[in-house]
Amino acid sequence: MSIMIVQFLHTSGEHSFTKSKNEGEKLFKDWNCDIKHQRKYLCTTGAYIKNGKKIEVKENDTTNKIYFWGEWEPQSEVTRIVNQDTCNDDGALPHFIHEPFLRLNESGQLIKGDKNSTPTNTDPFVFGEDGFYYSYCMQSIKTLQELDPGSIILFGSTIKRDTPDAYFALDTVFVVGPKENKLKYNINNDLSELEEFAPKYYLDIMNYKSSENNPNCSCNKSKSEGCEKEEDFTCYRGASYKNPINGMYSFAPCKVGSEGEKGFERVKLTKDSFNQIYKEAIISNNNAQGVNYTKTDKIQDNFKIWTKLCEIIENNGCYEAVKLNYTVR
């Protein structure tokens, strides 16, 4: 295979909330059990890069939380964004802030919905200490199972589709790590290698045969379930700030503290965003779901594109979130 830039388009809709019994009571979003994935505007602790330096946000720091767009299909505590202008609402700005968490029962098992539901997975997975993970979605397209180290996946959604102002709204930059950060697996075989390779609770979050592979799961499914028809997949652990590849690392564009409380539009990319440094357009403005590939062949080309991307993100007033946390309740 070749080194690539992959534009990965997923749905742009925003999750709201599912529980509000009494006015003034806290709002929550249950684990999504609908096959339709949606984005969340998330708030959490972790670490981000500012002026080339890594800044940690501790769990007890309530004033410098990290805000970012991403995918988190398990539970979240929800806050409405007050006075958000919804005139001509095109989905660019968020209406809710989600704080991600996993809920356990008294036996220490994850609560994922009732026994008859199929919890939706989270992919890419941008939480944890040792990097981002991508292991499933759209990998029925075999090319996505064979990406070379240094390839870059740009996850995002189209906003204002079918209009002259359509653009690609970026939420995650995933840099494929070295070969040892890549694991082939079959979702209906023994998943002990994947369980060891990935973070705690990852198999549960991906809805993979959890009752057989992790005793701390309340799901009794007899087989792994999801939206792809394939059984063979590749789990990638992305290059991280701590362990970059050719100077590149995975991150999510973010804002911090009061800059993020009112929400922000995802970073806008168009077919012209990289035309000064690369001969081909690597972004399509107007697609719905799917993937676009650009074979770059040289990791140096990807580094130039990644560097330009960092510049675009900085010019949008964003930082690079490189570690993101969730809580367990």
mmCIF file of C-alpha atoms in Angstrom:
data_model
loop_
_atom_site.group_PDB
_atom_site.id
_atom_site.type_symbol
_atom_site.label_atom_id
_atom_site.label_comp_id
_atom_site.label_asym_id
_atom_site.label_seq_id
_atom_site.Cartn_x
_atom_site.Cartn_y
_atom_site.Cartn_z
ATOM 1 C CA MET A 1 0.000 0.000 0.000
ATOM 2 C CA SER A 2 0.932 3.643 -0.206
ATOM 3 C CA ILE A 3 1.099 6.419 2.322
ATOM 4 C CA MET A 4 -2.208 8.267 2.104
ATOM 5 C CA ILE A 5 -4.347 11.123 3.230
ATOM 6 C CA VAL A 6 -7.868 9.824 3.914
ATOM 7 C CA GLN A 7 -10.839 12.161 4.212
ATOM 8 C CA PHE A 8 -13.307 10.174 6.324
ATOM 9 C CA LEU A 9 -16.817 11.604 6.253
ATOM 10 C CA HIS A 10 -19.266 10.654 8.991
ATOM 11 C CA THR A 11 -22.704 12.033 9.806
ATOM 12 C CA SER A 12 -22.834 15.577 11.140
ATOM 13 C CA GLY A 13 -25.919 15.476 13.408
ATOM 14 C CA GLU A 14 -25.551 16.504 17.053
ATOM 15 C CA HIS A 15 -26.672 14.375 20.018
ATOM 16 C CA SER A 16 -28.979 16.118 22.481
ATOM 17 C CA PHE A 17 -30.234 14.411 25.672
ATOM 18 C CA THR A 18 -32.632 11.621 26.657
ATOM 19 C CA LYS A 19 -33.445 12.283 30.331
ATOM 20 C CA SER A 20 -35.114 15.306 31.857
ATOM 21 C CA LYS A 21 -37.658 14.299 34.488
ATOM 22 C CA ASN A 22 -38.055 17.607 36.266
ATOM 23 C CA GLU A 23 -37.195 21.168 35.418
ATOM 24 C CA GLY A 24 -33.874 22.015 36.998
ATOM 25 C CA GLU A 25 -32.775 18.388 37.150
ATOM 26 C CA LYS A 26 -29.520 17.366 35.481
ATOM 27 C CA LEU A 27 -29.713 16.312 31.846
ATOM 28 C CA PHE A 28 -28.202 13.069 30.569
ATOM 29 C CA LYS A 29 -27.741 11.267 27.290
ATOM 30 C CA ASP A 30 -28.070 7.486 27.553
ATOM 31 C CA TRP A 31 -25.836 5.135 25.613
ATOM 32 C CA ASN A 32 -26.884 5.526 21.990
ATOM 33 C CA CYS A 33 -28.590 2.329 20.804
ATOM 34 C CA ASP A 34 -29.561 3.692 17.414
ATOM 35 C CA ILE A 35 -27.470 2.554 14.446
ATOM 36 C CA LYS A 36 -27.163 6.229 13.483
ATOM 37 C CA HIS A 37 -23.967 7.824 14.782
ATOM 38 C CA GLN A 38 -23.905 11.489 15.748
ATOM 39 C CA ARG A 39 -21.346 13.961 17.031
ATOM 40 C CA LYS A 40 -21.093 15.430 20.507
ATOM 41 C CA TYR A 41 -19.592 18.703 21.621
ATOM 42 C CA LEU A 42 -17.554 17.357 24.515
ATOM 43 C CA CYS A 43 -15.978 18.795 27.637
ATOM 44 C CA THR A 44 -13.370 16.987 29.708
ATOM 45 C CA THR A 45 -9.884 17.048 31.199
ATOM 46 C CA GLY A 46 -6.645 15.826 29.638
ATOM 47 C CA ALA A 47 -3.861 17.642 27.811
ATOM 48 C CA TYR A 48 -3.461 19.993 24.861
ATOM 49 C CA ILE A 49 -0.638 21.644 22.934
ATOM 50 C CA LYS A 50 -0.228 25.420 23.084
ATOM 51 C CA ASN A 51 2.754 27.168 21.489
ATOM 52 C CA GLY A 52 4.532 23.834 21.196
ATOM 53 C CA LYS A 53 4.119 22.949 24.875
ATOM 54 C CA LYS A 54 1.946 20.256 26.424
ATOM 55 C CA ILE A 55 -0.420 21.615 29.066
ATOM 56 C CA GLU A 56 -2.152 19.188 31.443
ATOM 57 C CA VAL A 57 -5.675 19.833 32.734
ATOM 58 C CA LYS A 58 -6.181 17.968 36.010
ATOM 59 C CA GLU A 59 -9.435 16.329 37.082
ATOM 60 C CA ASN A 60 -10.112 18.941 39.774
ATOM 61 C CA ASP A 61 -9.545 21.875 37.395
ATOM 62 C CA THR A 62 -13.017 23.229 36.644
ATOM 63 C CA THR A 63 -11.952 26.437 34.885
ATOM 64 C CA ASN A 64 -9.696 25.085 32.130
ATOM 65 C CA LYS A 65 -11.708 22.175 30.728
ATOM 66 C CA ILE A 66 -10.989 21.048 27.157
ATOM 67 C CA TYR A 67 -13.852 21.480 24.658
ATOM 68 C CA PHE A 68 -13.883 19.602 21.363
ATOM 69 C CA TRP A 69 -16.104 17.908 18.784
ATOM 70 C CA GLY A 70 -15.969 14.112 18.643
ATOM 71 C CA GLU A 71 -17.703 10.774 18.876
ATOM 72 C CA TRP A 72 -18.742 9.322 22.231
ATOM 73 C CA GLU A 73 -21.741 6.992 22.053
ATOM 74 C CA PRO A 74 -21.828 5.944 25.747
ATOM 75 C CA GLN A 75 -23.430 8.068 28.459
ATOM 76 C CA SER A 76 -22.820 11.747 29.019
ATOM 77 C CA GLU A 77 -24.007 14.468 31.347
ATOM 78 C CA VAL A 78 -25.507 17.283 29.297
ATOM 79 C CA THR A 79 -25.624 21.065 29.684
ATOM 80 C CA ARG A 80 -27.542 23.340 27.358
ATOM 81 C CA ILE A 81 -25.519 26.117 25.779
ATOM 82 C CA VAL A 82 -27.393 29.237 26.856
ATOM 83 C CA ASN A 83 -28.349 31.871 24.284
ATOM 84 C CA GLN A 84 -27.036 29.853 21.363
ATOM 85 C CA ASP A 85 -28.230 31.525 18.178
ATOM 86 C CA THR A 86 -30.266 28.953 16.264
ATOM 87 C CA CYS A 87 -31.289 31.281 13.430
ATOM 88 C CA ASN A 88 -30.390 29.722 10.078
ATOM 89 C CA ASP A 89 -29.140 26.748 12.045
ATOM 90 C CA ASP A 90 -27.007 24.545 9.793
ATOM 91 C CA GLY A 91 -25.435 22.336 12.453
ATOM 92 C CA ALA A 92 -22.182 24.254 12.555
ATOM 93 C CA LEU A 93 -22.525 25.374 16.188
ATOM 94 C CA PRO A 94 -23.352 23.048 19.096
ATOM 95 C CA HIS A 95 -26.415 23.371 21.314
ATOM 96 C CA PHE A 96 -25.270 21.064 24.118
ATOM 97 C CA ILE A 97 -22.112 20.300 26.078
ATOM 98 C CA HIS A 98 -21.523 16.624 26.887
ATOM 99 C CA GLU A 99 -19.283 15.389 29.700
ATOM 100 C CA PRO A 100 -18.409 11.756 28.850
ATOM 101 C CA PHE A 101 -18.661 8.923 31.365
ATOM 102 C CA LEU A 102 -19.254 5.187 31.696
ATOM 103 C CA ARG A 103 -21.830 3.949 34.188
ATOM 104 C CA LEU A 104 -21.295 0.799 36.243
ATOM 105 C CA ASN A 105 -23.827 -1.229 38.190
ATOM 106 C CA GLU A 106 -23.283 -2.522 41.723
ATOM 107 C CA SER A 107 -21.345 -5.510 40.356
ATOM 108 C CA GLY A 108 -18.936 -3.292 38.474
ATOM 109 C CA GLN A 109 -20.482 -4.107 35.092
ATOM 110 C CA LEU A 110 -20.995 -1.498 32.404
ATOM 111 C CA ILE A 111 -24.595 -0.417 31.912
ATOM 112 C CA LYS A 112 -25.138 -0.271 28.157
ATOM 113 C CA GLY A 113 -28.903 -0.344 27.699
ATOM 114 C CA ASP A 114 -31.376 -3.182 28.046
ATOM 115 C CA LYS A 115 -30.696 -6.781 26.990
ATOM 116 C CA ASN A 116 -32.560 -6.356 23.702
ATOM 117 C CA SER A 117 -30.694 -3.266 22.536
ATOM 118 C CA THR A 118 -27.544 -3.000 20.445
ATOM 119 C CA PRO A 119 -25.345 -0.223 21.820
ATOM 120 C CA THR A 120 -23.630 1.847 19.151
ATOM 121 C CA ASN A 121 -19.817 1.784 19.064
ATOM 122 C CA THR A 122 -17.418 4.732 19.222
ATOM 123 C CA ASP A 123 -14.954 4.937 16.347
ATOM 124 C CA PRO A 124 -12.574 6.717 16.271
ATOM 125 C CA PHE A 125 -11.883 6.487 19.994
ATOM 126 C CA VAL A 126 -9.911 9.535 21.160
ATOM 127 C CA PHE A 127 -9.817 8.864 24.907
ATOM 128 C CA GLY A 128 -7.072 7.468 27.126
ATOM 129 C CA GLU A 129 -3.418 7.747 27.975
ATOM 130 C CA ASP A 130 -1.593 6.109 25.064
ATOM 131 C CA GLY A 131 -3.166 7.465 21.895
ATOM 132 C CA PHE A 132 -6.248 7.488 19.702
ATOM 133 C CA TYR A 133 -7.729 4.268 18.261
ATOM 134 C CA TYR A 134 -9.486 3.450 15.008
ATOM 135 C CA SER A 135 -10.583 -0.130 14.381
ATOM 136 C CA TYR A 136 -13.870 -0.645 12.593
ATOM 137 C CA CYS A 137 -16.030 1.887 10.776
ATOM 138 C CA MET A 138 -16.027 1.609 6.978
ATOM 139 C CA GLN A 139 -13.308 -1.037 7.059
ATOM 140 C CA SER A 140 -15.396 -3.133 4.702
ATOM 141 C CA ILE A 141 -13.367 -0.910 2.349
ATOM 142 C CA LYS A 142 -10.200 -3.014 2.432
ATOM 143 C CA THR A 143 -7.890 -0.060 1.826
ATOM 144 C CA LEU A 144 -8.711 1.176 5.320
ATOM 145 C CA GLN A 145 -7.310 -2.058 6.777
ATOM 146 C CA GLU A 146 -3.906 -1.588 5.126
ATOM 147 C CA LEU A 147 -2.866 2.002 5.789
ATOM 148 C CA ASP A 148 0.881 2.555 6.001
ATOM 149 C CA PRO A 149 2.562 4.301 8.944
ATOM 150 C CA GLY A 150 2.451 8.059 8.530
ATOM 151 C CA SER A 151 -0.873 8.000 6.703
ATOM 152 C CA ILE A 152 -3.364 10.581 8.001
ATOM 153 C CA ILE A 153 -7.104 10.115 8.458
ATOM 154 C CA LEU A 154 -9.114 13.344 8.658
ATOM 155 C CA PHE A 155 -12.437 12.580 10.368
ATOM 156 C CA GLY A 156 -15.240 15.063 9.916
ATOM 157 C CA SER A 157 -18.571 15.955 8.338
ATOM 158 C CA THR A 158 -19.951 18.095 5.552
ATOM 159 C CA ILE A 159 -21.753 21.271 6.624
ATOM 160 C CA LYS A 160 -24.060 23.248 4.303
ATOM 161 C CA ARG A 161 -24.086 20.370 1.842
ATOM 162 C CA ASP A 162 -25.422 21.079 -1.647
ATOM 163 C CA THR A 163 -24.829 24.804 -1.295
ATOM 164 C CA PRO A 164 -22.022 27.018 -2.647
ATOM 165 C CA ASP A 165 -20.788 27.415 0.954
ATOM 166 C CA ALA A 166 -20.385 23.675 1.679
ATOM 167 C CA TYR A 167 -17.251 22.708 3.605
ATOM 168 C CA PHE A 168 -15.648 19.802 5.453
ATOM 169 C CA ALA A 169 -15.893 20.268 9.238
ATOM 170 C CA LEU A 170 -12.878 18.585 10.844
ATOM 171 C CA ASP A 171 -13.202 16.924 14.254
ATOM 172 C CA THR A 172 -10.258 14.476 14.514
ATOM 173 C CA VAL A 173 -6.771 14.186 13.018
ATOM 174 C CA PHE A 174 -5.610 10.565 13.198
ATOM 175 C CA VAL A 175 -1.993 9.827 12.268
ATOM 176 C CA VAL A 176 -1.337 6.128 11.658
ATOM 177 C CA GLY A 177 1.454 4.979 13.952
ATOM 178 C CA PRO A 178 4.327 2.530 13.340
ATOM 179 C CA LYS A 179 3.724 -1.120 12.394
ATOM 180 C CA GLU A 180 3.730 -2.272 16.021
ATOM 181 C CA ASN A 181 0.699 0.007 16.574
ATOM 182 C CA LYS A 182 -1.394 -2.099 14.214
ATOM 183 C CA LEU A 183 -3.322 -5.267 15.097
ATOM 184 C CA LYS A 184 -5.315 -7.531 12.780
ATOM 185 C CA TYR A 185 -8.334 -9.207 14.393
ATOM 186 C CA ASN A 186 -11.574 -11.064 13.661
ATOM 187 C CA ILE A 187 -14.576 -9.831 15.644
ATOM 188 C CA ASN A 188 -16.062 -13.319 16.018
ATOM 189 C CA ASN A 189 -12.882 -15.057 17.166
ATOM 190 C CA ASP A 190 -10.938 -14.806 20.398
ATOM 191 C CA LEU A 191 -10.314 -11.130 21.141
ATOM 192 C CA SER A 192 -7.802 -11.485 23.955
ATOM 193 C CA GLU A 193 -5.058 -9.882 21.819
ATOM 194 C CA LEU A 194 -7.266 -6.899 21.069
ATOM 195 C CA GLU A 195 -8.211 -6.597 24.721
ATOM 196 C CA GLU A 196 -4.516 -6.470 25.633
ATOM 197 C CA PHE A 197 -3.689 -4.083 22.780
ATOM 198 C CA ALA A 198 -6.457 -1.557 23.465
ATOM 199 C CA PRO A 199 -7.468 0.471 26.562
ATOM 200 C CA LYS A 200 -9.636 -0.804 29.401
ATOM 201 C CA TYR A 201 -13.354 -1.059 28.481
ATOM 202 C CA TYR A 202 -12.517 -0.696 24.767
ATOM 203 C CA LEU A 203 -14.151 -3.985 23.772
ATOM 204 C CA ASP A 204 -17.302 -2.964 25.612
ATOM 205 C CA ILE A 205 -17.343 0.479 24.018
ATOM 206 C CA MET A 206 -16.962 -1.159 20.591
ATOM 207 C CA ASN A 207 -19.683 -3.726 21.496
ATOM 208 C CA TYR A 208 -17.384 -6.681 20.775
ATOM 209 C CA LYS A 209 -18.422 -10.002 22.369
ATOM 210 C CA SER A 210 -18.018 -8.218 25.634
ATOM 211 C CA SER A 211 -19.553 -10.817 27.929
ATOM 212 C CA GLU A 212 -16.923 -13.362 26.866
ATOM 213 C CA ASN A 213 -13.900 -11.079 26.901
ATOM 214 C CA ASN A 214 -14.555 -8.746 29.795
ATOM 215 C CA PRO A 215 -16.299 -9.831 32.992
ATOM 216 C CA ASN A 216 -17.141 -6.201 33.775
ATOM 217 C CA CYS A 217 -19.804 -5.938 31.094
ATOM 218 C CA SER A 218 -23.543 -6.413 31.427
ATOM 219 C CA CYS A 219 -24.060 -7.208 27.715
ATOM 220 C CA ASN A 220 -25.044 -10.816 26.979
ATOM 221 C CA LYS A 221 -24.730 -10.706 23.200
ATOM 222 C CA SER A 222 -23.508 -13.997 21.721
ATOM 223 C CA LYS A 223 -21.593 -12.265 18.932
ATOM 224 C CA SER A 224 -20.111 -8.906 18.099
ATOM 225 C CA GLU A 225 -22.522 -6.534 16.416
ATOM 226 C CA GLY A 226 -22.160 -3.449 14.324
ATOM 227 C CA CYS A 227 -22.905 -1.822 10.987
ATOM 228 C CA GLU A 228 -20.165 -3.518 8.940
ATOM 229 C CA LYS A 229 -20.662 -6.914 7.264
ATOM 230 C CA GLU A 230 -16.992 -7.923 7.419
ATOM 231 C CA GLU A 231 -15.420 -9.992 10.186
ATOM 232 C CA ASP A 232 -11.736 -9.117 9.661
ATOM 233 C CA PHE A 233 -10.529 -5.701 10.721
ATOM 234 C CA THR A 234 -7.449 -3.726 11.725
ATOM 235 C CA CYS A 235 -7.101 -1.834 14.990
ATOM 236 C CA TYR A 236 -4.757 1.142 14.689
ATOM 237 C CA ARG A 237 -3.243 2.940 17.643
ATOM 238 C CA GLY A 238 -2.483 6.410 16.357
ATOM 239 C CA ALA A 239 0.846 8.170 16.654
ATOM 240 C CA SER A 240 0.743 10.249 19.833
ATOM 241 C CA TYR A 241 2.411 13.397 21.116
ATOM 242 C CA LYS A 242 4.576 11.186 23.306
ATOM 243 C CA ASN A 243 5.368 8.783 20.444
ATOM 244 C CA PRO A 244 5.085 10.714 17.157
ATOM 245 C CA ILE A 245 5.980 9.454 13.696
ATOM 246 C CA ASN A 246 8.151 11.737 11.602
ATOM 247 C CA GLY A 247 7.152 14.610 13.915
ATOM 248 C CA MET A 248 3.399 13.979 13.466
ATOM 249 C CA TYR A 249 0.856 13.019 16.128
ATOM 250 C CA SER A 250 -2.905 12.565 16.415
ATOM 251 C CA PHE A 251 -5.074 15.273 17.958
ATOM 252 C CA ALA A 252 -8.525 16.845 18.120
ATOM 253 C CA PRO A 253 -8.910 20.606 17.519
ATOM 254 C CA CYS A 254 -10.070 22.142 20.802
ATOM 255 C CA LYS A 255 -10.646 25.256 22.827
ATOM 256 C CA VAL A 256 -10.060 25.661 26.545
ATOM 257 C CA GLY A 257 -11.987 27.176 29.453
ATOM 258 C CA SER A 258 -14.202 30.165 28.743
ATOM 259 C CA GLU A 259 -13.195 30.105 25.048
ATOM 260 C CA GLY A 260 -15.032 26.802 24.647
ATOM 261 C CA GLU A 261 -18.060 27.277 26.912
ATOM 262 C CA LYS A 262 -20.248 28.850 24.220
ATOM 263 C CA GLY A 263 -19.279 26.311 21.597
ATOM 264 C CA PHE A 264 -17.297 26.736 18.407
ATOM 265 C CA GLU A 265 -17.573 25.720 14.785
ATOM 266 C CA ARG A 266 -15.398 22.846 13.686
ATOM 267 C CA VAL A 267 -12.357 23.783 11.636
ATOM 268 C CA LYS A 268 -13.376 24.418 8.027
ATOM 269 C CA LEU A 269 -11.492 22.658 5.235
ATOM 270 C CA THR A 270 -12.165 22.939 1.494
ATOM 271 C CA LYS A 271 -10.639 21.677 -1.724
ATOM 272 C CA ASP A 272 -8.417 24.777 -1.720
ATOM 273 C CA SER A 273 -7.051 24.423 1.824
ATOM 274 C CA PHE A 274 -3.808 22.716 0.777
ATOM 275 C CA ASN A 275 -3.408 23.767 -2.860
ATOM 276 C CA GLN A 276 -0.301 25.845 -2.123
ATOM 277 C CA ILE A 277 1.646 22.857 -0.823
ATOM 278 C CA TYR A 278 0.218 19.851 -2.675
ATOM 279 C CA LYS A 279 -0.599 19.244 -6.326
ATOM 280 C CA GLU A 280 -3.965 17.521 -5.775
ATOM 281 C CA ALA A 281 -7.101 18.519 -3.878
ATOM 282 C CA ILE A 282 -7.257 16.229 -0.832
ATOM 283 C CA ILE A 283 -10.595 17.540 0.464
ATOM 284 C CA SER A 284 -14.027 17.240 -1.102
ATOM 285 C CA ASN A 285 -16.383 20.017 -0.011
ATOM 286 C CA ASN A 286 -19.726 18.404 -0.662
ATOM 287 C CA ASN A 287 -19.817 14.653 0.018
ATOM 288 C CA ALA A 288 -22.150 13.057 2.571
ATOM 289 C CA GLN A 289 -20.650 9.842 3.992
ATOM 290 C CA GLY A 290 -17.740 7.799 2.715
ATOM 291 C CA VAL A 291 -14.010 8.160 2.182
ATOM 292 C CA ASN A 292 -11.742 9.991 -0.255
ATOM 293 C CA TYR A 293 -8.149 8.853 -0.759
ATOM 294 C CA THR A 294 -5.100 10.768 -1.855
ATOM 295 C CA LYS A 295 -1.937 8.711 -2.392
ATOM 296 C CA THR A 296 0.949 10.890 -1.353
ATOM 297 C CA ASP A 297 3.631 8.132 -1.336
ATOM 298 C CA LYS A 298 6.144 10.238 0.610
ATOM 299 C CA ILE A 299 5.875 10.716 4.364
ATOM 300 C CA GLN A 300 7.511 14.120 3.849
ATOM 301 C CA ASP A 301 4.443 15.215 1.862
ATOM 302 C CA ASN A 302 2.194 14.129 4.707
ATOM 303 C CA PHE A 303 4.318 16.072 7.159
ATOM 304 C CA LYS A 304 3.894 19.227 5.049
ATOM 305 C CA ILE A 305 0.125 18.695 4.930
ATOM 306 C CA TRP A 306 0.003 17.965 8.682
ATOM 307 C CA THR A 307 2.036 21.113 9.412
ATOM 308 C CA LYS A 308 -0.279 23.213 7.240
ATOM 309 C CA LEU A 309 -3.247 21.668 9.038
ATOM 310 C CA CYS A 310 -1.796 22.703 12.407
ATOM 311 C CA GLU A 311 -1.401 26.224 11.046
ATOM 312 C CA ILE A 312 -5.042 26.315 9.876
ATOM 313 C CA ILE A 313 -6.199 25.091 13.285
ATOM 314 C CA GLU A 314 -4.141 27.727 15.103
ATOM 315 C CA ASN A 315 -5.535 30.430 12.814
ATOM 316 C CA ASN A 316 -9.015 29.276 13.868
ATOM 317 C CA GLY A 317 -8.145 29.963 17.507
ATOM 318 C CA CYS A 318 -7.911 26.269 18.391
ATOM 319 C CA TYR A 319 -5.338 24.135 20.168
ATOM 320 C CA GLU A 320 -4.466 20.459 19.702
ATOM 321 C CA ALA A 321 -6.003 18.092 22.279
ATOM 322 C CA VAL A 322 -3.667 15.093 22.609
ATOM 323 C CA LYS A 323 -5.065 13.369 25.719
ATOM 324 C CA LEU A 324 -8.750 13.243 26.610
ATOM 325 C CA ASN A 325 -10.401 11.607 29.622
ATOM 326 C CA TYR A 326 -13.764 10.160 30.548
ATOM 327 C CA THR A 327 -14.960 9.271 34.028
ATOM 328 C CA VAL A 328 -16.387 6.039 35.402
ATOM 329 C CA ARG A 329 -19.396 6.381 37.726
#
